[in-house]
Each structure stands twice: as C-alpha cells, then as structure tokens.
Amino acid sequence: MATAHVIFLFSGLVLLAILVQSLSQRINLPFTATLVIAGFAVSELLVGQGIDTGIRAGNFHTLVFYVFLPVLIFESAFNIDVRLLLRNLVPILFLAIPLMLLSTLVTAVLVYYGIGHPQGFPWIAALLTGALLSATDPVAVVAICRQLGVPERLVLLLEGESLFNDATAIVVFSVIIAIATQTSGPMTPAEGSLYFLRVFFGGILAGAVIGTFFLLVCRIAQQAAARAAASVICAYLAFALAESVLHVSGVMAVLVAGLLLGHATRNSGRQDDEFTGRLWEFNAWVANALVFLLMGVTITTGMFTERWLAMLIGIAAVIIARAAGVLGLLPVLSACRVTGAIPYTSRSILFWGGLRGAVTLALALSLPTSLDYWWTIQSIAFGVVLFTLLVQATTMASLVHRAGLDKNI
C-alpha cells in the first residue's frame, strides 16, 4: 500500500471517528456500535463506486495485534487501581481463568452439536470457536459503566476480568491453533497444558522484568514528555519481545508492565505525570475508534446470507456459556467466603456485560485459511461481536438502571 494511501486512509478514518462520536451521542447509540455501522456503510459506498480501500484481512490482523492491542491493554492496566485490584484479585482471576475455560468448553460443545456437521466442522473447530468467543472486550463495557456511574468495585471486576481474560483466551487459542495446524507437532493434552502455563506465566515474568526496567528509566527522565514516551516504548517493546523473541504471552507482558508503570506514576508525587495519563487516554481513543471502524469495513453481506444459522448458534452458545459461569458458578465463590460477596444485581451486570470485541475479531482474522472451517468460525465471530455491540451494549444502561447501580442517570 502506497505511503500516501496509508496517510489518506488513516486520516479519513480518524476524521470519521470524530464525526461518529458526535452522532452516537445524538442518536443514543454506543460509540463502538456506531463506529461499526459507519465503517460498514462507508466501505459499501466506496466498493459500490469501484474504489479499493486497500484493507485486507491480513493487514487488519497485524494492525490489531501489533499496533492497537498493546495500546488498549496497556491503557486499561495503566489506569487500574492496583490496591483495589489486589483486594479483588480472587474473583477477578476466577472470572478470567476458570470461568473463561468453562466458557470455552460449553461454547464449543453447543456450537459443535448445534452445527452438527462433524466432517466439515470437527471438534477442533468447535474448540477454536469457543476460545476466541470467550475473550471479553477490555474497553466497551468499562466505558459504558463508567459513563453510567456504576460502583467502582463492579467496574474493576469487569475491567480486571477483561484484561486477564484476554490473555488467557489468546494463549488457549494459540495452543489449539498449534494442535489444529500441527505447527509444533502432535501435542497431547498434558503437553498443551504445560505450553499454556509456560506462555501465560512466562508473559507475566517478561512483563515484570521489562516494566521494572522502564520504572528505572522513568525515574531517570526529568521531563514529563520523556516519561510519557518511555511508557509508549514500554508497551510496544514488552509486547514485541514477549511474542517474537521469548515466545510467551505478549498481552500478559503488556498487562503487567502497564500495572507497574501506572501504579508508580500515580504515586510518584509529580504533578506533571498527569501528562502521561492524558497521552494514554488519547492513544486508547484513537486505537479503539480505528479497531471498530475497521471491524465495520471488513464486514461483508455475504457472511450473513451464507452463515446466518451458524451465527445464531454461536450467539446462543455464548449467552448460555456466560450464564453458566457467572450466574451458576460465581455464587459458589461468594459462598466460600474467600472474597467479598458479589450481589445478584452485580452478577447480572457481569453476565450481560461480557461483550465481545477487538480481541475476538483479531483472533478470528488470524485463522489460517488452510483450515477448511476458517470461514465458518470467522462468520460466527462477526455475528457474535455485532450482537454484543448492537444488543447487549445498547441495553446495558437500561439493565444498570433497573438494578439500581447507576449514579449518573
């Protein structure tokens, strides 16, 4: 793609996002959902006029994973209150790991038997579908809840689950992909479990080391702009080193590094460190806007006509799996008294607030086309993401209001 083409495309998308944000407030539709609709409408208009946008599934996947995802994960981790996170670590990890694995299995079973075509859609395809659909969105839900004034602890549970859940889902997805494509040779369940642990905890260790190094850099740096620049380098370097050099979870590395730098920045006592927070607010806004616009651009009408039933099965499977975990097992955790009780009203928000977004889409677009069932999985992912944005996100405010958890309505 020519340099000028990239500049025009990037500038046009950001300008469209600015206009869409104003429109979304007027029509009372979530910003992310409006972005998807706008991206789809503009793409169809351009294609109808014979104009090639130059956007392909391959370069979209690269953009999401190596440009946008580190920004979104780091910004969310940077702004989390670490003390509050540690006090609620048990329920967050319970939501992000055991419930995510349960969701993967339940979704896989329901999709497999729902489609009912073992030759064209085998168990490995169902497991891939379950893994990528179990990644909850780290941005959309939190933005909605903060706007509505939902209690801080509930927002933290949603945000913390999303952050750790994404890392777990990506690692599980990579293990299943390795099995499906046999890139690492035949892998037994025991070997797959060890691979998961190595990648997951290896990412934590890498993030801790890289984050500590950049803490020292930020202490040496005298100007706020220099410390902000160091945080940007930290986010991308942590992801790149973990993924490409150490072959561990880049998402976990970015998450841990973001937690360390965010906590240190808020407790540094330097008034000019607000600049770093503002910079990451800007970075996250641009990345979030572009991800959902590009989602709309890559949607085609063909997937709805050819895979509509598979989409409906996927949507139903995700809702049932989420209900089984949050409404079925989360009360057990509260009953064990290892953490503060989570009321039913909060559990209902956690259940309905499990939106799917950028990570699910990125995983779907990363599917190797050599797999016979890649198009079906990708179509299901698109359908689920659209459902969560257009149905769940748009009804979140009403649910929060009925539960009496809003402060700003």
Short mmCIF file of C-alpha atoms in Angstrom, two decimals:
data_model
loop_
_atom_site.label_atom_id
_atom_site.label_comp_id
_atom_site.label_asym_id
_atom_site.label_seq_id
_atom_site.Cartn_x
_atom_site.Cartn_y
_atom_site.Cartn_z
CA MET A 1 0.00 0.00 0.00
CA ALA A 2 1.45 3.39 -1.03
CA THR A 3 2.52 5.79 1.73
CA ALA A 4 0.11 8.49 0.58
CA HIS A 5 -2.72 5.93 0.52
CA VAL A 6 -1.98 4.96 4.13
CA ILE A 7 -1.96 8.62 5.23
CA PHE A 8 -5.25 9.36 3.47
CA LEU A 9 -6.85 6.20 4.89
CA PHE A 10 -5.67 6.83 8.46
CA SER A 11 -6.68 10.50 8.37
CA GLY A 12 -10.06 9.67 6.88
CA LEU A 13 -10.81 7.02 9.50
CA VAL A 14 -9.87 9.28 12.42
CA LEU A 15 -11.95 12.13 10.98
CA LEU A 16 -14.88 9.74 10.53
CA ALA A 17 -14.49 8.62 14.16
CA ILE A 18 -14.67 12.24 15.36
CA LEU A 19 -17.88 12.80 13.43
CA VAL A 20 -19.33 9.47 14.52
CA GLN A 21 -18.77 10.21 18.21
CA SER A 22 -20.96 13.30 17.96
CA LEU A 23 -23.58 11.32 16.01
CA SER A 24 -23.63 8.47 18.54
CA GLN A 25 -24.43 10.89 21.36
CA ARG A 26 -27.33 12.35 19.40
CA ILE A 27 -28.91 9.02 18.47
CA ASN A 28 -28.14 7.48 21.89
CA LEU A 29 -26.21 4.53 20.43
CA PRO A 30 -22.92 3.27 21.93
CA PHE A 31 -19.89 4.81 20.25
CA THR A 32 -18.40 1.43 19.30
CA ALA A 33 -21.62 0.20 17.71
CA THR A 34 -21.95 3.43 15.73
CA LEU A 35 -18.35 3.05 14.55
CA VAL A 36 -19.06 -0.44 13.21
CA ILE A 37 -22.16 0.73 11.35
CA ALA A 38 -20.33 3.76 9.94
CA GLY A 39 -17.36 1.66 8.84
CA PHE A 40 -19.63 -0.81 7.08
CA ALA A 41 -21.68 1.93 5.37
CA VAL A 42 -18.63 3.84 4.13
CA SER A 43 -16.95 0.63 2.94
CA GLU A 44 -20.03 -0.46 0.99
CA LEU A 45 -20.32 3.01 -0.54
CA LEU A 46 -16.69 3.04 -1.66
CA VAL A 47 -16.80 -0.52 -3.01
CA GLY A 48 -20.02 0.32 -4.83
CA GLN A 49 -18.17 3.16 -6.56
CA GLY A 50 -15.35 0.80 -7.56
CA ILE A 51 -12.87 2.21 -5.03
CA ASP A 52 -10.47 -0.22 -3.34
CA THR A 53 -9.88 0.70 0.30
CA GLY A 54 -6.70 -1.37 0.39
CA ILE A 55 -7.76 -3.01 3.66
CA ARG A 56 -7.28 -6.77 3.73
CA ALA A 57 -7.84 -9.35 6.48
CA GLY A 58 -4.11 -9.97 6.74
CA ASN A 59 -3.00 -6.41 7.38
CA PHE A 60 -6.00 -5.83 9.67
CA HIS A 61 -4.86 -8.68 11.89
CA THR A 62 -1.35 -7.23 12.04
CA LEU A 63 -2.70 -3.79 12.90
CA VAL A 64 -4.85 -5.11 15.73
CA PHE A 65 -2.23 -7.33 17.31
CA TYR A 66 0.92 -5.24 16.94
CA VAL A 67 -0.42 -1.67 16.88
CA PHE A 68 -3.80 -1.43 18.61
CA LEU A 69 -3.88 -4.29 21.11
CA PRO A 70 -0.77 -3.19 23.10
CA VAL A 71 -2.28 0.30 23.40
CA LEU A 72 -5.69 -0.90 24.59
CA ILE A 73 -4.29 -3.41 27.09
CA PHE A 74 -1.61 -1.05 28.45
CA GLU A 75 -4.04 1.86 28.87
CA SER A 76 -6.54 -0.27 30.78
CA ALA A 77 -3.81 -1.73 33.01
CA PHE A 78 -2.21 1.69 33.49
CA ASN A 79 -5.45 3.17 34.86
CA ILE A 80 -6.42 0.30 37.18
CA ASP A 81 -6.12 0.94 40.89
CA VAL A 82 -3.60 -1.75 41.84
CA ARG A 83 -4.54 -1.73 45.53
CA LEU A 84 -8.22 -2.28 44.69
CA LEU A 85 -7.19 -4.88 42.11
CA LEU A 86 -5.25 -6.87 44.71
CA ARG A 87 -8.18 -6.76 47.14
CA ASN A 88 -10.42 -8.24 44.43
CA LEU A 89 -7.83 -10.47 42.78
CA VAL A 90 -9.55 -13.75 43.69
CA PRO A 91 -12.89 -13.03 41.96
CA ILE A 92 -11.10 -11.39 39.02
CA LEU A 93 -8.86 -14.40 38.43
CA PHE A 94 -11.85 -16.70 38.96
CA LEU A 95 -13.74 -14.83 36.23
CA ALA A 96 -10.74 -14.61 33.92
CA ILE A 97 -9.33 -18.14 34.09
CA PRO A 98 -11.65 -20.93 35.39
CA LEU A 99 -14.80 -19.27 34.03
CA MET A 100 -13.08 -18.46 30.74
CA LEU A 101 -12.03 -22.12 30.34
CA LEU A 102 -15.55 -23.25 31.26
CA SER A 103 -16.98 -20.81 28.73
CA THR A 104 -14.66 -22.18 26.06
CA LEU A 105 -15.77 -25.76 26.68
CA VAL A 106 -19.50 -25.00 26.98
CA THR A 107 -19.46 -22.82 23.86
CA ALA A 108 -17.51 -25.47 21.94
CA VAL A 109 -19.97 -28.23 22.87
CA LEU A 110 -23.03 -26.17 21.98
CA VAL A 111 -21.58 -24.96 18.68
CA TYR A 112 -20.38 -28.45 17.71
CA TYR A 113 -23.73 -30.14 18.28
CA GLY A 114 -25.66 -27.11 17.04
CA ILE A 115 -23.93 -27.15 13.66
CA GLY A 116 -24.00 -30.95 13.62
CA HIS A 117 -21.51 -31.49 10.80
CA PRO A 118 -18.51 -33.43 12.17
CA GLN A 119 -16.81 -33.71 8.77
CA GLY A 120 -16.97 -30.01 7.90
CA PHE A 121 -16.87 -28.68 11.46
CA PRO A 122 -14.93 -31.09 13.73
CA TRP A 123 -14.23 -30.80 17.45
CA ILE A 124 -11.03 -28.83 16.91
CA ALA A 125 -13.04 -26.20 15.01
CA ALA A 126 -15.54 -26.00 17.87
CA LEU A 127 -12.74 -25.56 20.42
CA LEU A 128 -11.20 -22.78 18.35
CA THR A 129 -14.60 -21.10 18.20
CA GLY A 130 -15.06 -21.45 21.95
CA ALA A 131 -11.64 -19.97 22.68
CA LEU A 132 -11.97 -16.87 20.52
CA LEU A 133 -15.55 -16.23 21.63
CA SER A 134 -14.53 -16.38 25.29
CA ALA A 135 -12.36 -13.26 25.04
CA THR A 136 -14.37 -10.39 26.52
CA ASP A 137 -13.81 -6.85 25.32
CA PRO A 138 -11.50 -4.78 27.58
CA VAL A 139 -12.84 -1.39 26.51
CA ALA A 140 -16.51 -1.21 25.55
CA VAL A 141 -18.10 -2.46 28.79
CA VAL A 142 -15.89 -0.40 31.06
CA ALA A 143 -16.55 2.78 29.07
CA ILE A 144 -20.31 2.27 29.32
CA CYS A 145 -20.24 1.51 33.04
CA ARG A 146 -18.03 4.47 33.88
CA GLN A 147 -20.35 6.74 31.96
CA LEU A 148 -23.30 5.41 33.96
CA GLY A 149 -21.53 5.77 37.30
CA VAL A 150 -21.52 2.07 38.20
CA PRO A 151 -19.83 1.33 41.58
CA GLU A 152 -16.05 1.21 41.40
CA ARG A 153 -15.74 -2.40 42.52
CA LEU A 154 -18.07 -3.68 39.79
CA VAL A 155 -16.22 -1.66 37.14
CA LEU A 156 -12.95 -3.12 38.41
CA LEU A 157 -14.34 -6.67 38.22
CA LEU A 158 -15.39 -6.07 34.61
CA GLU A 159 -12.11 -4.42 33.65
CA GLY A 160 -9.90 -6.85 35.52
CA GLU A 161 -11.73 -9.85 34.08
CA SER A 162 -11.40 -8.44 30.57
CA LEU A 163 -7.67 -7.86 30.89
CA PHE A 164 -6.75 -11.27 32.33
CA ASN A 165 -9.46 -13.00 30.28
CA ASP A 166 -7.99 -11.70 27.01
CA ALA A 167 -4.57 -13.03 27.91
CA THR A 168 -5.98 -16.44 28.84
CA ALA A 169 -8.13 -16.65 25.72
CA ILE A 170 -5.24 -15.74 23.42
CA VAL A 171 -2.97 -18.34 24.99
CA VAL A 172 -5.66 -21.06 24.81
CA PHE A 173 -6.37 -20.09 21.21
CA SER A 174 -2.68 -20.36 20.29
CA VAL A 175 -2.46 -23.81 21.86
CA ILE A 176 -5.48 -25.05 19.90
CA ILE A 177 -4.15 -23.48 16.69
CA ALA A 178 -0.85 -25.28 17.21
CA ILE A 179 -2.76 -28.55 17.56
CA ALA A 180 -5.01 -27.86 14.56
CA THR A 181 -2.16 -26.91 12.23
CA GLN A 182 0.37 -29.26 13.84
CA THR A 183 2.98 -26.49 13.71
CA SER A 184 4.51 -27.79 16.92
CA GLY A 185 3.99 -31.43 16.03
CA PRO A 186 1.50 -33.71 17.76
CA MET A 187 0.57 -32.30 21.18
CA THR A 188 -1.01 -34.31 23.98
CA PRO A 189 -3.36 -32.67 26.50
CA ALA A 190 -0.55 -32.70 29.08
CA GLU A 191 1.86 -31.04 26.66
CA GLY A 192 -0.79 -28.49 25.75
CA SER A 193 -1.32 -27.66 29.44
CA LEU A 194 2.41 -27.20 30.01
CA TYR A 195 2.60 -24.98 26.92
CA PHE A 196 -0.24 -22.87 28.26
CA LEU A 197 1.44 -22.45 31.66
CA ARG A 198 4.78 -21.56 30.07
CA VAL A 199 3.32 -18.93 27.78
CA PHE A 200 0.97 -17.45 30.40
CA PHE A 201 3.37 -17.21 33.33
CA GLY A 202 6.30 -16.50 31.03
CA GLY A 203 4.41 -13.42 29.88
CA ILE A 204 3.93 -12.32 33.49
CA LEU A 205 7.66 -12.69 34.19
CA ALA A 206 8.65 -10.88 31.00
CA GLY A 207 6.27 -8.02 31.80
CA ALA A 208 7.64 -7.74 35.33
CA VAL A 209 11.24 -7.52 34.12
CA ILE A 210 10.52 -5.07 31.29
CA GLY A 211 8.21 -2.98 33.46
CA THR A 212 10.84 -2.76 36.22
CA PHE A 213 13.44 -1.62 33.70
CA PHE A 214 11.19 1.16 32.46
CA LEU A 215 10.39 2.19 36.03
CA LEU A 216 14.11 2.98 36.35
CA VAL A 217 14.05 4.82 33.03
CA CYS A 218 11.11 6.95 34.19
CA ARG A 219 12.91 7.81 37.43
CA ILE A 220 15.94 8.99 35.49
CA ALA A 221 13.88 11.02 32.99
CA GLN A 222 13.37 14.60 34.14
CA GLN A 223 10.64 15.78 31.77
CA ALA A 224 7.04 14.58 31.68
CA ALA A 225 7.18 14.17 27.89
CA ALA A 226 10.20 11.88 28.21
CA ARG A 227 8.47 9.70 30.80
CA ALA A 228 5.35 9.51 28.65
CA ALA A 229 7.46 8.49 25.65
CA ALA A 230 9.13 5.81 27.77
CA SER A 231 5.72 4.37 28.68
CA VAL A 232 4.81 4.09 24.98
CA ILE A 233 8.09 2.33 24.22
CA CYS A 234 7.48 0.04 27.19
CA ALA A 235 4.06 -1.04 25.91
CA TYR A 236 5.25 -1.93 22.41
CA LEU A 237 8.60 -3.36 23.46
CA ALA A 238 7.02 -5.61 26.08
CA PHE A 239 4.58 -6.99 23.52
CA ALA A 240 7.18 -7.46 20.77
CA LEU A 241 9.83 -9.04 22.98
CA ALA A 242 7.36 -11.41 24.62
CA GLU A 243 5.68 -12.51 21.40
CA SER A 244 8.55 -12.57 18.90
CA VAL A 245 11.65 -13.19 20.99
CA LEU A 246 10.60 -15.02 24.15
CA HIS A 247 7.52 -16.70 22.60
CA VAL A 248 5.36 -16.04 25.64
CA SER A 249 2.15 -14.05 26.05
CA GLY A 250 2.61 -10.51 24.81
CA VAL A 251 -0.74 -9.50 26.27
CA MET A 252 0.28 -10.65 29.76
CA ALA A 253 3.62 -8.86 29.42
CA VAL A 254 1.93 -5.60 28.45
CA LEU A 255 -0.64 -6.02 31.23
CA VAL A 256 1.96 -6.48 33.97
CA ALA A 257 4.18 -3.68 32.65
CA GLY A 258 1.16 -1.37 32.48
CA LEU A 259 0.18 -2.19 36.06
CA LEU A 260 3.70 -1.41 37.31
CA LEU A 261 4.08 1.88 35.45
CA GLY A 262 0.55 3.03 36.20
CA HIS A 263 0.89 2.40 39.92
CA ALA A 264 4.30 4.09 40.06
CA THR A 265 3.09 7.09 38.07
CA ARG A 266 0.07 7.73 40.28
CA ASN A 267 2.22 7.51 43.42
CA SER A 268 5.22 9.48 42.15
CA GLY A 269 4.08 12.80 43.61
CA ARG A 270 4.95 14.58 40.37
CA GLN A 271 2.16 16.87 39.20
CA ASP A 272 3.33 16.78 35.58
CA ASP A 273 2.80 12.99 35.42
CA GLU A 274 -0.81 13.77 34.50
CA PHE A 275 0.59 14.29 31.02
CA THR A 276 1.27 10.55 30.73
CA GLY A 277 -2.30 9.71 31.67
CA ARG A 278 -3.65 12.17 29.12
CA LEU A 279 -1.40 10.73 26.43
CA TRP A 280 -2.70 7.21 27.08
CA GLU A 281 -6.27 8.46 27.09
CA PHE A 282 -5.63 9.87 23.61
CA ASN A 283 -3.85 6.72 22.42
CA ALA A 284 -6.68 4.49 23.61
CA TRP A 285 -9.35 6.67 22.00
CA VAL A 286 -7.65 6.55 18.60
CA ALA A 287 -6.90 2.81 18.80
CA ASN A 288 -10.39 1.93 19.99
CA ALA A 289 -12.03 4.07 17.28
CA LEU A 290 -9.90 2.61 14.49
CA VAL A 291 -10.39 -1.00 15.61
CA PHE A 292 -14.18 -0.77 15.49
CA LEU A 293 -14.19 1.24 12.28
CA LEU A 294 -12.03 -1.41 10.67
CA MET A 295 -14.41 -4.05 12.01
CA GLY A 296 -17.18 -2.37 10.04
CA VAL A 297 -15.02 -2.07 6.94
CA THR A 298 -14.21 -5.80 6.89
CA ILE A 299 -17.82 -6.96 7.36
CA THR A 300 -19.46 -8.29 4.21
CA THR A 301 -23.09 -9.06 3.45
CA GLY A 302 -22.10 -12.49 2.14
CA MET A 303 -21.36 -13.88 5.59
CA PHE A 304 -24.92 -13.13 6.74
CA THR A 305 -26.52 -14.90 3.79
CA GLU A 306 -24.23 -17.94 3.92
CA ARG A 307 -23.59 -18.42 7.63
CA TRP A 308 -26.58 -16.84 9.36
CA LEU A 309 -27.60 -20.04 11.15
CA ALA A 310 -24.06 -20.64 12.43
CA MET A 311 -24.06 -17.06 13.75
CA LEU A 312 -27.30 -17.61 15.65
CA ILE A 313 -25.94 -20.84 17.13
CA GLY A 314 -22.79 -19.01 18.21
CA ILE A 315 -24.76 -16.18 19.83
CA ALA A 316 -26.94 -18.62 21.78
CA ALA A 317 -23.90 -20.66 22.82
CA VAL A 318 -22.06 -17.60 24.14
CA ILE A 319 -25.06 -16.42 26.18
CA ILE A 320 -25.64 -19.87 27.70
CA ALA A 321 -21.94 -20.34 28.48
CA ARG A 322 -21.74 -16.91 30.12
CA ALA A 323 -24.84 -17.63 32.20
CA ALA A 324 -23.45 -20.99 33.31
CA GLY A 325 -20.27 -19.34 34.56
CA VAL A 326 -21.36 -16.03 36.02
CA LEU A 327 -24.84 -16.92 37.29
CA GLY A 328 -24.10 -20.57 38.01
CA LEU A 329 -20.59 -20.74 39.48
CA LEU A 330 -19.87 -17.22 40.74
CA PRO A 331 -22.33 -17.58 43.66
CA VAL A 332 -20.28 -20.60 44.78
CA LEU A 333 -17.21 -18.38 45.07
CA SER A 334 -19.14 -15.89 47.22
CA ALA A 335 -20.45 -18.72 49.40
CA CYS A 336 -16.89 -19.91 50.09
CA ARG A 337 -16.21 -16.53 51.72
CA VAL A 338 -12.73 -16.26 50.22
CA THR A 339 -13.71 -12.79 48.98
CA GLY A 340 -16.44 -10.22 49.41
CA ALA A 341 -19.88 -11.33 48.30
CA ILE A 342 -20.99 -10.33 44.82
CA PRO A 343 -24.72 -9.43 44.91
CA TYR A 344 -27.13 -10.78 42.31
CA THR A 345 -27.57 -7.32 40.78
CA SER A 346 -23.82 -7.13 40.18
CA ARG A 347 -23.75 -10.67 38.78
CA SER A 348 -26.46 -9.71 36.28
CA ILE A 349 -24.27 -6.85 35.03
CA LEU A 350 -21.25 -9.15 34.83
CA PHE A 351 -23.33 -11.64 32.86
CA TRP A 352 -24.79 -9.23 30.32
CA GLY A 353 -21.64 -7.09 30.23
CA GLY A 354 -19.48 -9.84 28.74
CA LEU A 355 -19.23 -8.11 25.37
CA ARG A 356 -17.01 -9.39 22.58
CA GLY A 357 -14.93 -7.00 20.50
CA ALA A 358 -11.46 -6.33 19.16
CA VAL A 359 -9.70 -9.39 20.56
CA THR A 360 -12.36 -11.82 19.31
CA LEU A 361 -12.22 -10.21 15.90
CA ALA A 362 -8.43 -10.23 15.76
CA LEU A 363 -8.29 -13.92 16.68
CA ALA A 364 -10.89 -14.71 14.03
CA LEU A 365 -8.94 -12.82 11.37
CA SER A 366 -5.75 -14.63 12.35
CA LEU A 367 -7.21 -18.03 11.47
CA PRO A 368 -5.10 -19.81 8.82
CA THR A 369 -7.04 -20.09 5.58
CA SER A 370 -5.59 -23.58 5.20
CA LEU A 371 -8.18 -24.73 7.74
CA ASP A 372 -11.32 -25.82 5.89
CA TYR A 373 -13.61 -24.34 8.54
CA TRP A 374 -11.94 -20.91 8.94
CA TRP A 375 -14.74 -19.03 7.13
CA THR A 376 -17.43 -20.54 9.34
CA ILE A 377 -15.56 -19.65 12.54
CA GLN A 378 -14.87 -16.13 11.30
CA SER A 379 -18.53 -15.61 10.38
CA ILE A 380 -19.66 -16.79 13.81
CA ALA A 381 -17.21 -14.37 15.43
CA PHE A 382 -18.52 -11.45 13.37
CA GLY A 383 -22.10 -12.33 14.27
CA VAL A 384 -21.37 -12.56 18.00
CA VAL A 385 -19.41 -9.29 18.05
CA LEU A 386 -22.21 -7.46 16.25
CA PHE A 387 -24.81 -8.92 18.61
CA THR A 388 -22.91 -7.83 21.71
CA LEU A 389 -22.38 -4.33 20.33
CA LEU A 390 -25.85 -3.75 18.93
CA VAL A 391 -27.92 -5.62 21.52
CA GLN A 392 -26.02 -6.09 24.77
CA ALA A 393 -24.21 -2.74 24.70
CA THR A 394 -27.34 -0.81 23.82
CA THR A 395 -29.32 -2.38 26.67
CA MET A 396 -26.62 -2.08 29.34
CA ALA A 397 -27.84 1.33 30.50
CA SER A 398 -31.38 0.04 31.00
CA LEU A 399 -30.14 -3.02 32.90
CA VAL A 400 -27.91 -0.94 35.16
CA HIS A 401 -30.80 1.45 35.84
CA ARG A 402 -33.20 -1.40 36.76
CA ALA A 403 -30.55 -2.87 39.03
CA GLY A 404 -30.23 0.49 40.79
CA LEU A 405 -26.47 0.65 40.22
CA ASP A 406 -26.33 3.89 38.22
CA LYS A 407 -25.38 7.26 39.63
CA ASN A 408 -25.48 9.44 36.54
CA ILE A 409 -28.91 8.57 35.09
#
